[in-house]
PDB file of C-alpha atoms in Angstrom:
ATOM      1  CA  MET R   1      60.989   6.689  12.353  1.00  0.00           C
ATOM      2  CA  LEU R   2      58.275   9.170  13.219  1.00  0.00           C
ATOM      3  CA  LYS R   3      56.349   8.055  10.142  1.00  0.00           C
ATOM      4  CA  ILE R   4      56.314   4.409  11.308  1.00  0.00           C
ATOM      5  CA  VAL R   5      55.101   5.344  14.805  1.00  0.00           C
ATOM      6  CA  LEU R   6      52.243   7.436  13.387  1.00  0.00           C
ATOM      7  CA  CYS R   7      51.195   4.611  11.063  1.00  0.00           C
ATOM      8  CA  LYS R   8      51.144   2.132  13.972  1.00  0.00           C
ATOM      9  CA  LYS R   9      48.944   4.444  16.071  1.00  0.00           C
ATOM     10  CA  LEU R  10      46.504   4.992  13.206  1.00  0.00           C
ATOM     11  CA  PHE R  11      46.398   1.263  12.511  1.00  0.00           C
ATOM     12  CA  GLN R  12      45.654   0.536  16.188  1.00  0.00           C
ATOM     13  CA  LYS R  13      42.856   3.127  16.279  1.00  0.00           C
ATOM     14  CA  ARG R  14      41.347   1.773  13.075  1.00  0.00           C
ATOM     15  CA  ASN R  15      41.418  -1.804  14.396  1.00  0.00           C
ATOM     16  CA  THR R  16      39.863  -0.704  17.675  1.00  0.00           C
ATOM     17  CA  LEU R  17      37.046   1.103  15.859  1.00  0.00           C
ATOM     18  CA  LEU R  18      36.486  -1.887  13.571  1.00  0.00           C
ATOM     19  CA  PHE R  19      36.351  -4.240  16.567  1.00  0.00           C
ATOM     20  CA  LEU R  20      33.842  -2.015  18.403  1.00  0.00           C
ATOM     21  CA  TRP R  21      31.703  -1.735  15.275  1.00  0.00           C
ATOM     22  CA  LEU R  22      31.620  -5.535  14.854  1.00  0.00           C
ATOM     23  CA  ILE R  23      30.616  -6.005  18.500  1.00  0.00           C
ATOM     24  CA  SER R  24      27.784  -3.492  18.110  1.00  0.00           C
ATOM     25  CA  LEU R  25      26.476  -5.388  15.068  1.00  0.00           C
ATOM     26  CA  GLN R  26      26.500  -8.677  16.942  1.00  0.00           C
ATOM     27  CA  GLY R  27      24.611  -7.111  19.852  1.00  0.00           C
ATOM     28  CA  THR R  28      21.717  -5.773  17.777  1.00  0.00           C
ATOM     29  CA  SER R  29      21.178  -8.431  15.155  1.00  0.00           C
ATOM     30  CA  GLN R  30      19.793 -11.934  15.443  1.00  0.00           C
ATOM     31  CA  THR R  31      21.273 -15.126  14.104  1.00  0.00           C
ATOM     32  CA  PHE R  32      19.904 -18.008  12.111  1.00  0.00           C
ATOM     33  CA  ALA R  33      19.958 -20.105  15.301  1.00  0.00           C
ATOM     34  CA  TRP R  34      17.686 -17.560  17.018  1.00  0.00           C
ATOM     35  CA  TRP R  35      15.204 -17.676  14.130  1.00  0.00           C
ATOM     36  CA  ARG R  36      15.353 -21.497  13.924  1.00  0.00           C
ATOM     37  CA  ASP R  37      14.557 -21.818  17.635  1.00  0.00           C
ATOM     38  CA  ASN R  38      11.873 -19.117  17.529  1.00  0.00           C
ATOM     39  CA  VAL R  39       9.831 -20.777  14.751  1.00  0.00           C
ATOM     40  CA  ARG R  40      10.804 -24.378  15.606  1.00  0.00           C
ATOM     41  CA  TRP R  41      12.158 -24.919  12.086  1.00  0.00           C
ATOM     42  CA  ASP R  42      11.901 -28.492  10.770  1.00  0.00           C
ATOM     43  CA  GLY R  43      15.140 -28.149   8.781  1.00  0.00           C
ATOM     44  CA  VAL R  44      13.476 -28.472   5.374  1.00  0.00           C
ATOM     45  CA  SER R  45      10.668 -25.933   4.893  1.00  0.00           C
ATOM     46  CA  HIS R  46      11.276 -22.528   3.322  1.00  0.00           C
ATOM     47  CA  TRP R  47      11.239 -19.619   5.787  1.00  0.00           C
ATOM     48  CA  TYR R  48       8.169 -18.185   4.021  1.00  0.00           C
ATOM     49  CA  GLU R  49       6.116 -21.145   5.310  1.00  0.00           C
ATOM     50  CA  TYR R  50       6.475 -19.793   8.856  1.00  0.00           C
ATOM     51  CA  LEU R  51       4.918 -16.405   8.136  1.00  0.00           C
ATOM     52  CA  THR R  52       1.312 -15.671   9.078  1.00  0.00           C
ATOM     53  CA  ILE R  53      -0.251 -13.877   6.106  1.00  0.00           C
ATOM     54  CA  SER R  54      -2.384 -11.299   7.896  1.00  0.00           C
ATOM     55  CA  PRO R  55      -2.302  -7.499   8.351  1.00  0.00           C
ATOM     56  CA  ALA R  56      -1.755  -8.002  12.083  1.00  0.00           C
ATOM     57  CA  PHE R  57       1.470  -9.910  11.379  1.00  0.00           C
ATOM     58  CA  PHE R  58       2.756  -7.888   8.409  1.00  0.00           C
ATOM     59  CA  GLY R  59       2.178  -4.264   9.386  1.00  0.00           C
ATOM     60  CA  PRO R  60      -0.276  -1.654   8.104  1.00  0.00           C
ATOM     61  CA  ASN R  61       0.964  -1.363   4.494  1.00  0.00           C
ATOM     62  CA  ALA R  62       1.951  -4.940   3.690  1.00  0.00           C
ATOM     63  CA  LEU R  63      -1.239  -6.214   2.068  1.00  0.00           C
ATOM     64  CA  PRO R  64      -2.568  -3.411  -0.164  1.00  0.00           C
ATOM     65  CA  VAL R  65      -6.224  -3.408  -1.160  1.00  0.00           C
ATOM     66  CA  PRO R  66      -7.096  -1.571  -4.385  1.00  0.00           C
ATOM     67  CA  ALA R  67      -9.762   1.108  -4.296  1.00  0.00           C
ATOM     68  CA  ILE R  68     -13.229  -0.102  -5.201  1.00  0.00           C
ATOM     69  CA  ASN R  69     -15.404   2.385  -7.018  1.00  0.00           C
ATOM     70  CA  ASN R  70     -19.020   2.338  -8.140  1.00  0.00           C
ATOM     71  CA  GLY R  71     -18.266   1.465 -11.767  1.00  0.00           C
ATOM     72  CA  SER R  72     -18.279   5.004 -13.087  1.00  0.00           C
ATOM     73  CA  THR R  73     -15.193   6.855 -14.203  1.00  0.00           C
ATOM     74  CA  ASP R  74     -13.910   9.889 -12.350  1.00  0.00           C
ATOM     75  CA  SER R  75     -14.206  13.214 -14.085  1.00  0.00           C
ATOM     76  CA  ILE R  76     -10.975  14.923 -13.014  1.00  0.00           C
ATOM     77  CA  LEU R  77      -7.235  14.435 -13.230  1.00  0.00           C
ATOM     78  CA  SER R  78      -5.709  14.446  -9.751  1.00  0.00           C
ATOM     79  CA  LEU R  79      -2.386  13.972  -7.979  1.00  0.00           C
ATOM     80  CA  GLY R  80      -1.798  13.777  -4.260  1.00  0.00           C
ATOM     81  CA  ILE R  81       0.684  13.078  -1.508  1.00  0.00           C
ATOM     82  CA  THR R  82      -0.114  12.175   2.097  1.00  0.00           C
ATOM     83  CA  GLY R  83       1.744  11.248   5.240  1.00  0.00           C
ATOM     84  CA  ASN R  84       0.333   8.395   7.313  1.00  0.00           C
ATOM     85  CA  PHE R  85       1.083   7.478  10.919  1.00  0.00           C
ATOM     86  CA  HIS R  86       0.161   4.044  12.300  1.00  0.00           C
ATOM     87  CA  PHE R  87       0.574   3.250  15.995  1.00  0.00           C
ATOM     88  CA  SER R  88      -0.110  -0.135  17.536  1.00  0.00           C
ATOM     89  CA  PRO R  89       1.479  -1.937  20.484  1.00  0.00           C
ATOM     90  CA  GLY R  90       4.977  -2.967  19.389  1.00  0.00           C
ATOM     91  CA  ASP R  91       4.783  -1.388  15.915  1.00  0.00           C
ATOM     92  CA  LYS R  92       5.161   2.299  15.113  1.00  0.00           C
ATOM     93  CA  THR R  93       4.996   2.966  11.359  1.00  0.00           C
ATOM     94  CA  GLN R  94       5.113   6.169   9.324  1.00  0.00           C
ATOM     95  CA  ASN R  95       4.917   6.374   5.550  1.00  0.00           C
ATOM     96  CA  ILE R  96       4.450   8.659   2.570  1.00  0.00           C
ATOM     97  CA  SER R  97       1.737   7.806   0.021  1.00  0.00           C
ATOM     98  CA  LEU R  98       1.543   9.074  -3.546  1.00  0.00           C
ATOM     99  CA  TYR R  99      -1.623   8.717  -5.562  1.00  0.00           C
ATOM    100  CA  GLY R 100      -3.024   9.936  -8.826  1.00  0.00           C
ATOM    101  CA  ASN R 101      -5.958   9.630 -11.189  1.00  0.00           C
ATOM    102  CA  TYR R 102      -5.980   9.983 -14.979  1.00  0.00           C
ATOM    103  CA  VAL R 103      -9.134  10.220 -17.096  1.00  0.00           C
ATOM    104  CA  THR R 104      -9.321  10.094 -20.891  1.00  0.00           C
ATOM    105  CA  ARG R 105     -10.801  13.068 -22.758  1.00  0.00           C
ATOM    106  CA  ASP R 106     -14.094  11.381 -23.483  1.00  0.00           C
ATOM    107  CA  GLY R 107     -14.392  10.157 -19.890  1.00  0.00           C
ATOM    108  CA  THR R 108     -14.831   6.490 -20.748  1.00  0.00           C
ATOM    109  CA  VAL R 109     -11.610   5.237 -19.149  1.00  0.00           C
ATOM    110  CA  SER R 110      -9.899   6.214 -15.901  1.00  0.00           C
ATOM    111  CA  PHE R 111      -6.777   4.895 -14.223  1.00  0.00           C
ATOM    112  CA  ASP R 112      -5.754   5.482 -10.650  1.00  0.00           C
ATOM    113  CA  ALA R 113      -2.536   4.445  -8.953  1.00  0.00           C
ATOM    114  CA  GLU R 114      -1.202   4.417  -5.411  1.00  0.00           C
ATOM    115  CA  PHE R 115       2.401   3.966  -4.293  1.00  0.00           C
ATOM    116  CA  ILE R 116       4.219   4.044  -0.965  1.00  0.00           C
ATOM    117  CA  PRO R 117       7.768   5.188  -1.841  1.00  0.00           C
ATOM    118  CA  TYR R 118       9.060   5.191   1.731  1.00  0.00           C
ATOM    119  CA  GLU R 119       7.948   3.531   4.947  1.00  0.00           C
ATOM    120  CA  ARG R 120       9.773   3.747   8.267  1.00  0.00           C
ATOM    121  CA  PHE R 121       8.941   1.467  11.171  1.00  0.00           C
ATOM    122  CA  ALA R 122      10.109   0.569  14.669  1.00  0.00           C
ATOM    123  CA  VAL R 123       9.084  -2.894  15.838  1.00  0.00           C
ATOM    124  CA  THR R 124       9.845  -4.323  19.282  1.00  0.00           C
ATOM    125  CA  HIS R 125      11.701  -7.606  19.790  1.00  0.00           C
ATOM    126  CA  LYS R 126       8.573  -9.216  21.256  1.00  0.00           C
ATOM    127  CA  THR R 127       6.525  -8.284  18.163  1.00  0.00           C
ATOM    128  CA  LYS R 128       9.274  -9.564  15.854  1.00  0.00           C
ATOM    129  CA  GLU R 129       9.238 -12.906  17.689  1.00  0.00           C
ATOM    130  CA  LYS R 130       5.454 -13.108  17.359  1.00  0.00           C
ATOM    131  CA  ARG R 131       5.648 -12.306  13.622  1.00  0.00           C
ATOM    132  CA  ASN R 132       8.484 -14.829  13.029  1.00  0.00           C
ATOM    133  CA  VAL R 133      10.674 -12.179  11.391  1.00  0.00           C
ATOM    134  CA  TYR R 134      13.404 -13.849   9.328  1.00  0.00           C
ATOM    135  CA  PHE R 135      16.839 -13.242  10.843  1.00  0.00           C
ATOM    136  CA  GLN R 136      18.208 -11.421   7.771  1.00  0.00           C
ATOM    137  CA  GLU R 137      15.383  -8.864   8.016  1.00  0.00           C
ATOM    138  CA  TYR R 138      15.543  -8.462  11.793  1.00  0.00           C
ATOM    139  CA  ASP R 139      17.252  -5.055  11.749  1.00  0.00           C
ATOM    140  CA  ALA R 140      15.229  -3.598   8.864  1.00  0.00           C
ATOM    141  CA  GLN R 141      13.741  -0.198   9.674  1.00  0.00           C
ATOM    142  CA  SER R 142      12.444   0.952   6.299  1.00  0.00           C
ATOM    143  CA  ALA R 143      10.758  -0.421   3.209  1.00  0.00           C
ATOM    144  CA  THR R 144       9.196   0.525  -0.112  1.00  0.00           C
ATOM    145  CA  GLY R 145       5.574  -0.341  -0.801  1.00  0.00           C
ATOM    146  CA  ASP R 146       3.791  -1.833  -3.777  1.00  0.00           C
ATOM    147  CA  VAL R 147       2.349   0.014  -6.745  1.00  0.00           C
ATOM    148  CA  VAL R 148      -1.399  -0.577  -7.012  1.00  0.00           C
ATOM    149  CA  ILE R 149      -3.034   0.332 -10.337  1.00  0.00           C
ATOM    150  CA  ASN R 150      -6.801   0.311 -10.782  1.00  0.00           C
ATOM    151  CA  SER R 151      -8.693   0.915 -14.024  1.00  0.00           C
ATOM    152  CA  THR R 152     -12.324   1.629 -14.794  1.00  0.00           C
ATOM    153  CA  PHE R 153     -13.907   1.307 -18.239  1.00  0.00           C
ATOM    154  CA  GLN R 154     -17.294   2.820 -18.973  1.00  0.00           C
ATOM    155  CA  PRO R 155     -18.042   2.034 -22.637  1.00  0.00           C
ATOM    156  CA  PHE R 156     -21.445   3.755 -22.697  1.00  0.00           C
ATOM    157  CA  LYS R 157     -21.984   7.427 -22.161  1.00  0.00           C
ATOM    158  CA  LYS R 158     -23.828   8.297 -18.982  1.00  0.00           C
ATOM    159  CA  ARG R 159     -26.930   9.683 -20.736  1.00  0.00           C
ATOM    160  CA  TYR R 160     -27.507   6.406 -22.585  1.00  0.00           C
ATOM    161  CA  THR R 161     -27.014   4.398 -19.425  1.00  0.00           C
ATOM    162  CA  VAL R 162     -29.550   6.490 -17.478  1.00  0.00           C
ATOM    163  CA  PHE R 163     -32.019   6.301 -20.387  1.00  0.00           C
ATOM    164  CA  ARG R 164     -31.754   2.513 -20.550  1.00  0.00           C
ATOM    165  CA  TRP R 165     -32.129   2.044 -16.797  1.00  0.00           C
ATOM    166  CA  GLN R 166     -35.164   4.312 -16.638  1.00  0.00           C
ATOM    167  CA  TYR R 167     -37.067   2.337 -19.265  1.00  0.00           C
ATOM    168  CA  ALA R 168     -35.862  -1.023 -17.953  1.00  0.00           C
ATOM    169  CA  TRP R 169     -37.130  -0.108 -14.469  1.00  0.00           C
ATOM    170  CA  GLU R 170     -40.506   1.008 -15.764  1.00  0.00           C
ATOM    171  CA  TYR R 171     -40.815  -2.171 -17.810  1.00  0.00           C
ATOM    172  CA  ALA R 172     -39.889  -4.294 -14.776  1.00  0.00           C
ATOM    173  CA  CYS R 173     -42.575  -2.548 -12.706  1.00  0.00           C
ATOM    174  CA  HIS R 174     -45.178  -3.201 -15.450  1.00  0.00           C
ATOM    175  CA  ARG R 175     -45.774   0.464 -15.970  1.00  0.00           C
ATOM    176  CA  GLU R 176     -46.891   1.747 -19.281  1.00  0.00           C
ATOM    177  CA  VAL R 177     -44.036   3.622 -20.878  1.00  0.00           C
ATOM    178  CA  LYS R 178     -45.391   6.693 -22.610  1.00  0.00           C
ATOM    179  CA  PRO R 179     -42.970   9.194 -24.058  1.00  0.00           C
ATOM    180  CA  GLU R 180     -44.025  12.784 -23.528  1.00  0.00           C
ATOM    181  CA  ARG R 181     -45.452  14.567 -26.550  1.00  0.00           C
ATOM    182  CA  ARG R 182     -43.898  17.890 -27.358  1.00  0.00           C
ATOM    183  CA  ASP R 183     -45.676  18.665 -30.638  1.00  0.00           C
ATOM    184  CA  THR R 184     -48.613  20.585 -29.089  1.00  0.00           C
ATOM    185  CA  PRO R 185     -47.865  23.721 -27.145  1.00  0.00           C
ATOM    186  CA  THR R 186     -49.461  24.213 -23.765  1.00  0.00           C
ATOM    187  CA  LEU R 187     -51.255  27.474 -23.115  1.00  0.00           C
ATOM    188  CA  PRO R 188     -50.756  29.267 -19.851  1.00  0.00           C
ATOM    189  CA  ASP R 189     -53.682  29.259 -17.465  1.00  0.00           C
ATOM    190  CA  THR R 190     -55.154  32.758 -17.372  1.00  0.00           C
ATOM    191  CA  GLY R 191     -57.585  31.759 -14.727  1.00  0.00           C
TER     192      GLY R 191
END
């Protein structure tokens, strides 16, 4: 008899906790009806059509831009990790960034990569309405970023490139290109 009474009490507590948990979920999340009314959905278009593709509407890490270099390869192998903090009205975002650079032995090819493995954000309801956040993503508070890989190829060695540009520039300026003679020694001035 005591066993049955204990089971009933545990069952009642479990149901009460489950009920309270379900109420808390309903209070913090948004429904499809909320999203439909917020974006004035036409009933046919995909939800992606209602997004504004812009950094202001996607957050600081949503549209990655690869690094642009000057066309020459880096000379060192490097790895790095940084923490970034972005604060704007209605959007507080923090993330970790990993980056690295690899250069071949002869220095003609380099690869660099950047990755955001973890991003945490807190966005206000007003900002979510403005951004037309889809109802299934309304409660999201973290994300993983894209992997951006950049490569640079420099098929000619630097000394040949500089040599070519020097003579091309002199030719373009109509200067007479005279290589220096090194077969006759110069005597020091004893003056």
